[in-house]
């Protein structure tokens, strides 16, 4: 799961769609499909979602992987974790007052080919996704699971979050020549790291 909009589900967007709804959807999918020992992988905002989902369906989760993503603790939101993010979204408002428009892919480290690939895929998302704080329960779950933080060091958008992850005892993998969106535009790098976990 990543944080570049709601993609094919954008028609379900509304002011009430937030982090808790997304976390519940992932947890319910794991339950409905009877998934066991899942490896939850979240990119960017997706890190918020997988953290919440792990708290809601701990018996279904074996590992958690943050791919240059938010790795929150109870009470944190995307906006509180990266204070520059809210003003950045404010500079390019979404179609509705309760939405945020996607950030410029070039600002997130995309080259020309990456910008072209991403531009047709990025969609607005409800502001509440970034405003709503993480609910309780994830800290205990993560303390009992293998947790990996993949940090894209070329751009350093998530430097403080990666440092916090290391302090929390997460395994941190630094990718020195990969940008934040490089994990999407060149997925082989992420694939290589994920295959090491299986």
PDB file of C-alpha atoms in Angstrom:
ATOM      1  CA  UNK A   1       0.000   0.000   0.000  1.00  0.00           C
ATOM      2  CA  UNK A   2       1.327   3.444  -0.848  1.00  0.00           C
ATOM      3  CA  UNK A   3       0.220   7.003  -0.333  1.00  0.00           C
ATOM      4  CA  UNK A   4      -0.182   8.459  -3.793  1.00  0.00           C
ATOM      5  CA  UNK A   5      -3.975   8.721  -3.806  1.00  0.00           C
ATOM      6  CA  UNK A   6      -6.928   6.353  -3.892  1.00  0.00           C
ATOM      7  CA  UNK A   7      -6.337   5.134  -7.472  1.00  0.00           C
ATOM      8  CA  UNK A   8      -9.206   2.980  -8.786  1.00  0.00           C
ATOM      9  CA  UNK A   9     -11.185   3.575  -5.571  1.00  0.00           C
ATOM     10  CA  UNK A  10     -11.164   7.359  -5.853  1.00  0.00           C
ATOM     11  CA  UNK A  11     -14.920   7.386  -6.421  1.00  0.00           C
ATOM     12  CA  UNK A  12     -15.260   6.254  -2.773  1.00  0.00           C
ATOM     13  CA  UNK A  13     -13.460   9.345  -1.520  1.00  0.00           C
ATOM     14  CA  UNK A  14     -15.243  11.518   1.044  1.00  0.00           C
ATOM     15  CA  UNK A  15     -14.341  13.839   3.931  1.00  0.00           C
ATOM     16  CA  UNK A  16     -14.810  10.955   6.402  1.00  0.00           C
ATOM     17  CA  UNK A  17     -12.301   8.621   4.735  1.00  0.00           C
ATOM     18  CA  UNK A  18      -9.255   8.503   6.946  1.00  0.00           C
ATOM     19  CA  UNK A  19      -6.540   6.373   8.449  1.00  0.00           C
ATOM     20  CA  UNK A  20      -8.807   4.269  10.665  1.00  0.00           C
ATOM     21  CA  UNK A  21     -10.997   3.281   7.703  1.00  0.00           C
ATOM     22  CA  UNK A  22      -8.008   2.280   5.588  1.00  0.00           C
ATOM     23  CA  UNK A  23      -6.463   0.281   8.450  1.00  0.00           C
ATOM     24  CA  UNK A  24      -9.777  -1.474   9.085  1.00  0.00           C
ATOM     25  CA  UNK A  25     -10.147  -2.370   5.386  1.00  0.00           C
ATOM     26  CA  UNK A  26      -6.729  -4.064   5.336  1.00  0.00           C
ATOM     27  CA  UNK A  27      -7.363  -5.867   8.631  1.00  0.00           C
ATOM     28  CA  UNK A  28     -10.759  -7.085   7.426  1.00  0.00           C
ATOM     29  CA  UNK A  29      -9.244  -8.336   4.165  1.00  0.00           C
ATOM     30  CA  UNK A  30      -6.697 -10.368   6.134  1.00  0.00           C
ATOM     31  CA  UNK A  31      -9.483 -11.796   8.282  1.00  0.00           C
ATOM     32  CA  UNK A  32     -11.849 -12.524   5.386  1.00  0.00           C
ATOM     33  CA  UNK A  33      -9.152 -14.256   3.344  1.00  0.00           C
ATOM     34  CA  UNK A  34      -7.889 -16.140   6.423  1.00  0.00           C
ATOM     35  CA  UNK A  35      -4.370 -14.893   5.742  1.00  0.00           C
ATOM     36  CA  UNK A  36      -1.720 -16.154   8.142  1.00  0.00           C
ATOM     37  CA  UNK A  37       1.791 -14.828   8.731  1.00  0.00           C
ATOM     38  CA  UNK A  38       1.297 -11.897   6.345  1.00  0.00           C
ATOM     39  CA  UNK A  39       4.114  -9.547   5.487  1.00  0.00           C
ATOM     40  CA  UNK A  40       2.520  -6.101   5.481  1.00  0.00           C
ATOM     41  CA  UNK A  41       4.392  -3.627   3.268  1.00  0.00           C
ATOM     42  CA  UNK A  42       3.539   0.064   3.233  1.00  0.00           C
ATOM     43  CA  UNK A  43       5.082   2.865   1.191  1.00  0.00           C
ATOM     44  CA  UNK A  44       4.764   6.506   2.282  1.00  0.00           C
ATOM     45  CA  UNK A  45       1.271   7.026   3.822  1.00  0.00           C
ATOM     46  CA  UNK A  46       0.829   3.252   3.528  1.00  0.00           C
ATOM     47  CA  UNK A  47       3.069   2.953   6.586  1.00  0.00           C
ATOM     48  CA  UNK A  48       0.336   4.584   8.632  1.00  0.00           C
ATOM     49  CA  UNK A  49      -2.182   2.078   7.299  1.00  0.00           C
ATOM     50  CA  UNK A  50      -0.162  -1.091   7.898  1.00  0.00           C
ATOM     51  CA  UNK A  51       0.612   0.032  11.451  1.00  0.00           C
ATOM     52  CA  UNK A  52      -3.082   0.411  12.193  1.00  0.00           C
ATOM     53  CA  UNK A  53      -3.919  -2.856  10.428  1.00  0.00           C
ATOM     54  CA  UNK A  54      -1.321  -4.771  12.447  1.00  0.00           C
ATOM     55  CA  UNK A  55      -2.964  -3.535  15.653  1.00  0.00           C
ATOM     56  CA  UNK A  56      -6.404  -4.665  14.455  1.00  0.00           C
ATOM     57  CA  UNK A  57      -5.385  -8.117  13.148  1.00  0.00           C
ATOM     58  CA  UNK A  58      -2.225  -9.084  15.047  1.00  0.00           C
ATOM     59  CA  UNK A  59      -2.826 -12.826  14.715  1.00  0.00           C
ATOM     60  CA  UNK A  60      -2.695 -12.475  10.910  1.00  0.00           C
ATOM     61  CA  UNK A  61       0.603 -10.535  10.729  1.00  0.00           C
ATOM     62  CA  UNK A  62       4.068 -12.083  10.731  1.00  0.00           C
ATOM     63  CA  UNK A  63       6.228  -9.165   9.595  1.00  0.00           C
ATOM     64  CA  UNK A  64       5.879  -5.458   8.919  1.00  0.00           C
ATOM     65  CA  UNK A  65       7.923  -3.559   6.325  1.00  0.00           C
ATOM     66  CA  UNK A  66       8.007   0.224   6.037  1.00  0.00           C
ATOM     67  CA  UNK A  67       9.195   1.244   2.564  1.00  0.00           C
ATOM     68  CA  UNK A  68      10.307   4.870   3.013  1.00  0.00           C
ATOM     69  CA  UNK A  69       7.117   5.302   4.980  1.00  0.00           C
ATOM     70  CA  UNK A  70       5.559   6.766   8.078  1.00  0.00           C
ATOM     71  CA  UNK A  71       6.144   4.493  11.078  1.00  0.00           C
ATOM     72  CA  UNK A  72       3.861   6.077  13.691  1.00  0.00           C
ATOM     73  CA  UNK A  73       3.170   5.437  17.340  1.00  0.00           C
ATOM     74  CA  UNK A  74      -0.195   5.935  19.011  1.00  0.00           C
ATOM     75  CA  UNK A  75      -1.470   9.496  18.604  1.00  0.00           C
ATOM     76  CA  UNK A  76       0.728  10.476  15.659  1.00  0.00           C
ATOM     77  CA  UNK A  77      -0.626  11.520  12.273  1.00  0.00           C
ATOM     78  CA  UNK A  78       1.184  11.987   8.976  1.00  0.00           C
ATOM     79  CA  UNK A  79       0.996  15.747   9.450  1.00  0.00           C
ATOM     80  CA  UNK A  80       2.508  15.635  12.957  1.00  0.00           C
ATOM     81  CA  UNK A  81       5.300  13.298  11.838  1.00  0.00           C
ATOM     82  CA  UNK A  82       6.355  15.430   8.848  1.00  0.00           C
ATOM     83  CA  UNK A  83       5.442  19.035   9.709  1.00  0.00           C
ATOM     84  CA  UNK A  84       6.453  20.336   6.240  1.00  0.00           C
ATOM     85  CA  UNK A  85       3.850  18.126   4.589  1.00  0.00           C
ATOM     86  CA  UNK A  86       0.709  20.075   5.500  1.00  0.00           C
ATOM     87  CA  UNK A  87       1.955  23.375   4.025  1.00  0.00           C
ATOM     88  CA  UNK A  88       3.214  21.514   0.939  1.00  0.00           C
ATOM     89  CA  UNK A  89      -0.269  20.101   0.353  1.00  0.00           C
ATOM     90  CA  UNK A  90      -1.806  23.540   0.992  1.00  0.00           C
ATOM     91  CA  UNK A  91       0.150  24.978  -1.939  1.00  0.00           C
ATOM     92  CA  UNK A  92      -1.761  22.754  -4.371  1.00  0.00           C
ATOM     93  CA  UNK A  93      -5.268  22.177  -3.024  1.00  0.00           C
ATOM     94  CA  UNK A  94      -7.385  19.294  -4.268  1.00  0.00           C
ATOM     95  CA  UNK A  95     -10.591  19.535  -6.304  1.00  0.00           C
ATOM     96  CA  UNK A  96     -12.654  19.640  -3.099  1.00  0.00           C
ATOM     97  CA  UNK A  97     -11.794  21.588   0.057  1.00  0.00           C
ATOM     98  CA  UNK A  98     -11.477  18.332   2.046  1.00  0.00           C
ATOM     99  CA  UNK A  99      -8.980  16.780  -0.403  1.00  0.00           C
ATOM    100  CA  UNK A 100      -5.250  17.126  -0.889  1.00  0.00           C
ATOM    101  CA  UNK A 101      -3.786  17.017  -4.381  1.00  0.00           C
ATOM    102  CA  UNK A 102      -0.845  14.716  -5.098  1.00  0.00           C
ATOM    103  CA  UNK A 103       2.561  16.247  -4.586  1.00  0.00           C
ATOM    104  CA  UNK A 104       4.686  16.893  -7.662  1.00  0.00           C
ATOM    105  CA  UNK A 105       6.464  13.604  -8.506  1.00  0.00           C
ATOM    106  CA  UNK A 106       9.638  15.538  -9.362  1.00  0.00           C
ATOM    107  CA  UNK A 107       9.652  16.951  -5.821  1.00  0.00           C
ATOM    108  CA  UNK A 108       9.529  13.340  -4.584  1.00  0.00           C
ATOM    109  CA  UNK A 109      12.571  12.343  -6.600  1.00  0.00           C
ATOM    110  CA  UNK A 110      11.129  11.117  -9.899  1.00  0.00           C
ATOM    111  CA  UNK A 111      13.147  11.491 -13.084  1.00  0.00           C
ATOM    112  CA  UNK A 112      11.425  12.410 -16.371  1.00  0.00           C
ATOM    113  CA  UNK A 113      10.317   8.823 -17.050  1.00  0.00           C
ATOM    114  CA  UNK A 114       9.110   8.483 -13.464  1.00  0.00           C
ATOM    115  CA  UNK A 115       7.137  11.715 -13.676  1.00  0.00           C
ATOM    116  CA  UNK A 116       5.442  10.495 -16.860  1.00  0.00           C
ATOM    117  CA  UNK A 117       4.640   7.099 -15.297  1.00  0.00           C
ATOM    118  CA  UNK A 118       3.326   8.542 -12.034  1.00  0.00           C
ATOM    119  CA  UNK A 119       1.425  11.525 -13.424  1.00  0.00           C
ATOM    120  CA  UNK A 120      -1.282   9.341 -14.923  1.00  0.00           C
ATOM    121  CA  UNK A 121      -1.655   7.349 -11.706  1.00  0.00           C
ATOM    122  CA  UNK A 122      -1.696   9.921  -8.918  1.00  0.00           C
ATOM    123  CA  UNK A 123      -5.081  10.981  -7.550  1.00  0.00           C
ATOM    124  CA  UNK A 124      -6.249  13.329  -4.775  1.00  0.00           C
ATOM    125  CA  UNK A 125      -6.992  11.856  -1.382  1.00  0.00           C
ATOM    126  CA  UNK A 126      -9.025  12.964   1.617  1.00  0.00           C
ATOM    127  CA  UNK A 127      -7.168  15.336   3.914  1.00  0.00           C
ATOM    128  CA  UNK A 128      -8.409  13.275   6.875  1.00  0.00           C
ATOM    129  CA  UNK A 129      -6.068  10.436   5.860  1.00  0.00           C
ATOM    130  CA  UNK A 130      -3.152  12.634   6.921  1.00  0.00           C
ATOM    131  CA  UNK A 131      -4.892  14.392   9.818  1.00  0.00           C
ATOM    132  CA  UNK A 132      -6.307  11.398  11.684  1.00  0.00           C
ATOM    133  CA  UNK A 133      -3.973  10.094  14.416  1.00  0.00           C
ATOM    134  CA  UNK A 134      -3.075   6.436  14.803  1.00  0.00           C
ATOM    135  CA  UNK A 135      -5.176   4.594  17.371  1.00  0.00           C
ATOM    136  CA  UNK A 136      -3.750   2.440  20.179  1.00  0.00           C
ATOM    137  CA  UNK A 137      -2.394  -1.087  20.112  1.00  0.00           C
ATOM    138  CA  UNK A 138       0.359  -1.152  17.505  1.00  0.00           C
ATOM    139  CA  UNK A 139       3.383  -0.770  19.794  1.00  0.00           C
ATOM    140  CA  UNK A 140       2.850  -4.150  21.480  1.00  0.00           C
ATOM    141  CA  UNK A 141       2.222  -5.886  18.161  1.00  0.00           C
ATOM    142  CA  UNK A 142       5.347  -4.442  16.525  1.00  0.00           C
ATOM    143  CA  UNK A 143       7.473  -5.312  19.552  1.00  0.00           C
ATOM    144  CA  UNK A 144       6.630  -8.978  18.953  1.00  0.00           C
ATOM    145  CA  UNK A 145       7.168  -9.008  15.156  1.00  0.00           C
ATOM    146  CA  UNK A 146      10.069  -8.712  12.755  1.00  0.00           C
ATOM    147  CA  UNK A 147       9.957  -5.116  11.520  1.00  0.00           C
ATOM    148  CA  UNK A 148      12.076  -3.710   8.697  1.00  0.00           C
ATOM    149  CA  UNK A 149      12.422  -0.070   7.686  1.00  0.00           C
ATOM    150  CA  UNK A 150      13.667   0.489   4.112  1.00  0.00           C
ATOM    151  CA  UNK A 151      15.037   4.020   3.945  1.00  0.00           C
ATOM    152  CA  UNK A 152      15.561   5.813   0.636  1.00  0.00           C
ATOM    153  CA  UNK A 153      18.614   7.842   1.560  1.00  0.00           C
ATOM    154  CA  UNK A 154      19.129   9.553  -1.796  1.00  0.00           C
ATOM    155  CA  UNK A 155      16.401  12.067  -1.034  1.00  0.00           C
ATOM    156  CA  UNK A 156      16.204  11.941   2.752  1.00  0.00           C
ATOM    157  CA  UNK A 157      12.519  12.853   3.087  1.00  0.00           C
ATOM    158  CA  UNK A 158      12.084  10.348   5.922  1.00  0.00           C
ATOM    159  CA  UNK A 159      15.446  10.755   7.685  1.00  0.00           C
ATOM    160  CA  UNK A 160      13.987  11.477  11.131  1.00  0.00           C
ATOM    161  CA  UNK A 161      11.453   8.662  10.821  1.00  0.00           C
ATOM    162  CA  UNK A 162      14.169   6.190   9.799  1.00  0.00           C
ATOM    163  CA  UNK A 163      16.283   7.292  12.778  1.00  0.00           C
ATOM    164  CA  UNK A 164      13.310   6.818  15.082  1.00  0.00           C
ATOM    165  CA  UNK A 165      12.706   3.365  13.595  1.00  0.00           C
ATOM    166  CA  UNK A 166      16.285   2.390  14.380  1.00  0.00           C
ATOM    167  CA  UNK A 167      15.888   3.575  17.976  1.00  0.00           C
ATOM    168  CA  UNK A 168      12.755   1.453  18.255  1.00  0.00           C
ATOM    169  CA  UNK A 169      14.799  -1.618  17.321  1.00  0.00           C
ATOM    170  CA  UNK A 170      13.550  -2.002  13.754  1.00  0.00           C
ATOM    171  CA  UNK A 171      15.978  -3.434  11.212  1.00  0.00           C
ATOM    172  CA  UNK A 172      16.905  -0.486   8.973  1.00  0.00           C
ATOM    173  CA  UNK A 173      18.077  -0.935   5.386  1.00  0.00           C
ATOM    174  CA  UNK A 174      19.424   2.229   3.737  1.00  0.00           C
ATOM    175  CA  UNK A 175      19.225   2.441  -0.057  1.00  0.00           C
ATOM    176  CA  UNK A 176      21.730   5.147  -0.921  1.00  0.00           C
ATOM    177  CA  UNK A 177      20.775   5.711  -4.571  1.00  0.00           C
ATOM    178  CA  UNK A 178      16.984   5.389  -4.386  1.00  0.00           C
ATOM    179  CA  UNK A 179      14.507   8.260  -4.066  1.00  0.00           C
ATOM    180  CA  UNK A 180      11.128   8.172  -2.350  1.00  0.00           C
ATOM    181  CA  UNK A 181       9.238   7.369  -5.560  1.00  0.00           C
ATOM    182  CA  UNK A 182      12.092   5.245  -6.883  1.00  0.00           C
ATOM    183  CA  UNK A 183      10.503   2.326  -5.066  1.00  0.00           C
ATOM    184  CA  UNK A 184       7.492   2.749  -7.363  1.00  0.00           C
ATOM    185  CA  UNK A 185       9.214   3.612 -10.618  1.00  0.00           C
ATOM    186  CA  UNK A 186      12.014   1.017 -10.178  1.00  0.00           C
ATOM    187  CA  UNK A 187      10.313  -1.680  -8.125  1.00  0.00           C
ATOM    188  CA  UNK A 188      13.109  -4.204  -8.646  1.00  0.00           C
ATOM    189  CA  UNK A 189      15.045  -2.562  -5.813  1.00  0.00           C
ATOM    190  CA  UNK A 190      12.179  -3.020  -3.386  1.00  0.00           C
ATOM    191  CA  UNK A 191      11.517  -6.517  -4.701  1.00  0.00           C
ATOM    192  CA  UNK A 192      15.113  -7.510  -3.979  1.00  0.00           C
ATOM    193  CA  UNK A 193      14.843  -6.351  -0.368  1.00  0.00           C
ATOM    194  CA  UNK A 194      11.466  -8.010   0.154  1.00  0.00           C
ATOM    195  CA  UNK A 195      12.648 -11.359  -1.188  1.00  0.00           C
ATOM    196  CA  UNK A 196      15.314 -11.384   1.517  1.00  0.00           C
ATOM    197  CA  UNK A 197      12.547 -11.475   4.118  1.00  0.00           C
ATOM    198  CA  UNK A 198      10.744 -14.552   2.792  1.00  0.00           C
TER     199      UNK A 198
END
